[in-house]
Amino acid sequence: MHLPVENQQPNWRDLDELADVVRALGSLPALVSPGDCDELRLRLAAVARGEAFLLQGGDCAELFAGPLIEPTQNKLRCLADMAAVLTSESGLPTLTLGRLAGQYAKPRSMGTETRGDRVVPVYRGDAVNELRFDAEARTANPQRLLAAYRAADRVLSDIRRLRTRNHTLFTDLGGDFFTSHEALLLPYESALTRVDPASGRTYGLSGHLLWIGERTRRLDGPHVAFAAGVHNPVAVKIGPTTTRTDIAELIELIDPHREPGRLTFITRLGADAVHDRLPPLVDEVITRDSPAIWVCDPMHGNTFATADGTKTRRFEAIRAEVRGFIEVHRAMGTHPGGLHLELTSRDVTECVDEHTPVRERDLHLRYETACDPRLNRGQGLELARSIAPLLRPSASSASSASGGELLRNAATLG
Ligand code: PEP
Ligand code: CO
């Protein structure tokens, strides 16, 4: 029987085994250092001041191994090439942040997956179970948390190796590269939460920036409490049901001292909702005197299934949400701080795009994602090329509505 899950935590097959794994993780070295987390916070503070742009990207769900896994170098190259486009067109330096070296756990809207007459627990990311459609493979196995640690460690050592050997790549990345993932599995995140002896501060040392997902951002929930308790830069995903009160409370809980670089809101509202939903939330941040960074995730509010059930996103909707996001921030006088993308350097056919073209009937050709549909390299570069000019400070006056107008229009929506 499949029990309902609380706060998106898996039904681990054995809680004693989980406790043993957590103990083992607790005695392993931290994956990243407090100093590097502080360095990222400092770089993010420049984004908060409107002096830089953030490009955060990678797989929806990273895999531990297998033929579809991309070399770390290709992932970084793809982000570096997009950052180069953004920087040269916008005139702002681009800070790159990988959605990698830890993105192994997924929140899911359904507990089970059905094919024909077979029902098995849903895939929750490699840190929990296997993608293979099989009841045994889908059992939540605590040993996989240790495998997630080792997989993240391998990616981090790839990054360190590239830093010393591939100077061109690191120059294009802006000199440094940081990692991020959704802090979903609390036993794992807690086991890697450590007190820095030098400063006495507590850090989540599984990655540099940790974010809380749309499904686990309850104000009184354990994920927000975790984010509030670590000194890392943290982000919260913000969906279309987010209220002004949610924003106000998240600021008070996570960034009571209003420190630039500490808190990022990643909005994923959908292309159709961004103009109505975003202004009141931005206004709340202004009212609270918060330096929170605004980042646009144009992926998760624009997902739909084709007639045959394939999960996809339209490139045009993705671009439209980014444009809407920038327009709203221009009108409100706030900085459209960055992009959060699910993307791959592989030539996949996962997002529908009339230009490439990837038609709905082409999706099956190279549909490789373990979870959500990603932009391929060409689509990522096209997105960067087409939105970068809008980021030029001189593009500010191009918006059609003022912040006040946007807010009045949105007021009826509550
Ligand atoms: C994700 O980033 O893959 C995700 C699940 O996002 P959200 O929490 O915004 O739905
Ligand atoms: Co996703």
mmCIF file with all atom_site columns, C-alpha atoms in Angstrom, residues 56-63 70 75 98-108 123-126 180-182 184 211 215 237 268 297 299-300 303 311 313 340-345 348 350-351 367-375:
data_model
loop_
_atom_site.group_PDB
_atom_site.id
_atom_site.type_symbol
_atom_site.label_atom_id
_atom_site.label_alt_id
_atom_site.label_comp_id
_atom_site.label_asym_id
_atom_site.label_entity_id
_atom_site.label_seq_id
_atom_site.pdbx_PDB_ins_code
_atom_site.Cartn_x
_atom_site.Cartn_y
_atom_site.Cartn_z
_atom_site.occupancy
_atom_site.B_iso_or_equiv
_atom_site.pdbx_formal_charge
_atom_site.auth_seq_id
_atom_site.auth_comp_id
_atom_site.auth_asym_id
_atom_site.auth_atom_id
_atom_site.pdbx_PDB_model_num
ATOM 1  C CA . GLN A 1 56  ? 20.899 29.436 -12.956 1.00 0.00 ? 56  GLN A CA 1
ATOM 2  C CA . GLY A 1 57  ? 20.424 26.273 -14.970 1.00 0.00 ? 57  GLY A CA 1
ATOM 3  C CA . GLY A 1 58  ? 20.710 22.549 -15.369 1.00 0.00 ? 58  GLY A CA 1
ATOM 4  C CA . ASP A 1 59  ? 18.648 19.382 -15.446 1.00 0.00 ? 59  ASP A CA 1
ATOM 5  C CA . CYS A 1 60  ? 15.245 19.093 -13.817 1.00 0.00 ? 60  CYS A CA 1
ATOM 6  C CA . ALA A 1 61  ? 16.568 15.878 -12.267 1.00 0.00 ? 61  ALA A CA 1
ATOM 7  C CA . GLU A 1 62  ? 20.216 14.869 -12.442 1.00 0.00 ? 62  GLU A CA 1
ATOM 8  C CA . LEU A 1 63  ? 21.013 11.192 -12.838 1.00 0.00 ? 63  LEU A CA 1
ATOM 9  C CA . GLU A 1 70  ? 26.143 14.750 -19.629 1.00 0.00 ? 70  GLU A CA 1
ATOM 10 C CA . LYS A 1 75  ? 26.914 21.618 -18.854 1.00 0.00 ? 75  LYS A CA 1
ATOM 11 C CA . GLY A 1 98  ? 24.508 25.330 -11.748 1.00 0.00 ? 98  GLY A CA 1
ATOM 12 C CA . ARG A 1 99  ? 21.339 23.465 -11.033 1.00 0.00 ? 99  ARG A CA 1
ATOM 13 C CA . LEU A 1 100 ? 23.625 20.514 -10.453 1.00 0.00 ? 100 LEU A CA 1
ATOM 14 C CA . ALA A 1 101 ? 25.845 18.526 -8.076  1.00 0.00 ? 101 ALA A CA 1
ATOM 15 C CA . GLY A 1 102 ? 22.850 17.735 -5.862  1.00 0.00 ? 102 GLY A CA 1
ATOM 16 C CA . GLN A 1 103 ? 19.655 18.002 -7.929  1.00 0.00 ? 103 GLN A CA 1
ATOM 17 C CA . TYR A 1 104 ? 18.694 14.400 -7.188  1.00 0.00 ? 104 TYR A CA 1
ATOM 18 C CA . ALA A 1 105 ? 15.307 14.709 -5.460  1.00 0.00 ? 105 ALA A CA 1
ATOM 19 C CA . LYS A 1 106 ? 11.946 15.656 -6.925  1.00 0.00 ? 106 LYS A CA 1
ATOM 20 C CA . PRO A 1 107 ? 8.681  16.804 -5.375  1.00 0.00 ? 107 PRO A CA 1
ATOM 21 C CA . ARG A 1 108 ? 5.790  15.185 -7.226  1.00 0.00 ? 108 ARG A CA 1
ATOM 22 C CA . TYR A 1 123 ? 9.940  8.407  -9.418  1.00 0.00 ? 123 TYR A CA 1
ATOM 23 C CA . ARG A 1 124 ? 11.218 10.894 -6.808  1.00 0.00 ? 124 ARG A CA 1
ATOM 24 C CA . GLY A 1 125 ? 14.729 11.436 -8.112  1.00 0.00 ? 125 GLY A CA 1
ATOM 25 C CA . ASP A 1 126 ? 17.849 9.270  -8.053  1.00 0.00 ? 126 ASP A CA 1
ATOM 26 C CA . SER A 1 180 ? 22.492 24.778 -6.224  1.00 0.00 ? 180 SER A CA 1
ATOM 27 C CA . HIS A 1 181 ? 19.652 22.301 -5.821  1.00 0.00 ? 181 HIS A CA 1
ATOM 28 C CA . GLU A 1 182 ? 16.252 22.008 -4.193  1.00 0.00 ? 182 GLU A CA 1
ATOM 29 C CA . LEU A 1 184 ? 13.866 18.657 -0.456  1.00 0.00 ? 184 LEU A CA 1
ATOM 30 C CA . TRP A 1 211 ? 16.136 26.494 -2.653  1.00 0.00 ? 211 TRP A CA 1
ATOM 31 C CA . ARG A 1 215 ? 5.247  22.515 -3.017  1.00 0.00 ? 215 ARG A CA 1
ATOM 32 C CA . LYS A 1 237 ? 10.051 29.151 -5.578  1.00 0.00 ? 237 LYS A CA 1
ATOM 33 C CA . ARG A 1 268 ? 7.224  30.473 -11.834 1.00 0.00 ? 268 ARG A CA 1
ATOM 34 C CA . ASP A 1 297 ? 11.752 30.387 -13.776 1.00 0.00 ? 297 ASP A CA 1
ATOM 35 C CA . MET A 1 299 ? 9.639  26.564 -17.075 1.00 0.00 ? 299 MET A CA 1
ATOM 36 C CA . HIS A 1 300 ? 7.387  25.307 -14.274 1.00 0.00 ? 300 HIS A CA 1
ATOM 37 C CA . THR A 1 303 ? 4.127  22.750 -18.519 1.00 0.00 ? 303 THR A CA 1
ATOM 38 C CA . LYS A 1 311 ? 5.015  16.398 -20.726 1.00 0.00 ? 311 LYS A CA 1
ATOM 39 C CA . ARG A 1 313 ? 6.594  23.241 -22.705 1.00 0.00 ? 313 ARG A CA 1
ATOM 40 C CA . HIS A 1 340 ? 16.292 29.846 -13.655 1.00 0.00 ? 340 HIS A CA 1
ATOM 41 C CA . LEU A 1 341 ? 16.165 27.287 -16.465 1.00 0.00 ? 341 LEU A CA 1
ATOM 42 C CA . GLU A 1 342 ? 15.886 23.576 -16.979 1.00 0.00 ? 342 GLU A CA 1
ATOM 43 C CA . LEU A 1 343 ? 18.267 22.963 -19.821 1.00 0.00 ? 343 LEU A CA 1
ATOM 44 C CA . THR A 1 344 ? 20.807 20.604 -21.310 1.00 0.00 ? 344 THR A CA 1
ATOM 45 C CA . SER A 1 345 ? 23.582 20.942 -23.855 1.00 0.00 ? 345 SER A CA 1
ATOM 46 C CA . VAL A 1 348 ? 17.042 16.861 -27.072 1.00 0.00 ? 348 VAL A CA 1
ATOM 47 C CA . GLU A 1 350 ? 11.621 17.996 -25.098 1.00 0.00 ? 350 GLU A CA 1
ATOM 48 C CA . CYS A 1 351 ? 10.229 21.546 -25.513 1.00 0.00 ? 351 CYS A CA 1
ATOM 49 C CA . TYR A 1 367 ? 13.053 12.852 -25.285 1.00 0.00 ? 367 TYR A CA 1
ATOM 50 C CA . GLU A 1 368 ? 15.638 12.010 -22.617 1.00 0.00 ? 368 GLU A CA 1
ATOM 51 C CA . THR A 1 369 ? 14.700 13.855 -19.434 1.00 0.00 ? 369 THR A CA 1
ATOM 52 C CA . ALA A 1 370 ? 14.201 11.937 -16.202 1.00 0.00 ? 370 ALA A CA 1
ATOM 53 C CA . CYS A 1 371 ? 11.554 14.437 -15.099 1.00 0.00 ? 371 CYS A CA 1
ATOM 54 C CA . ASP A 1 372 ? 10.587 17.780 -16.689 1.00 0.00 ? 372 ASP A CA 1
ATOM 55 C CA . PRO A 1 373 ? 11.233 18.830 -20.321 1.00 0.00 ? 373 PRO A CA 1
ATOM 56 C CA . ARG A 1 374 ? 14.400 20.894 -20.805 1.00 0.00 ? 374 ARG A CA 1
ATOM 57 C CA . LEU A 1 375 ? 15.524 23.462 -23.330 1.00 0.00 ? 375 LEU A CA 1
#
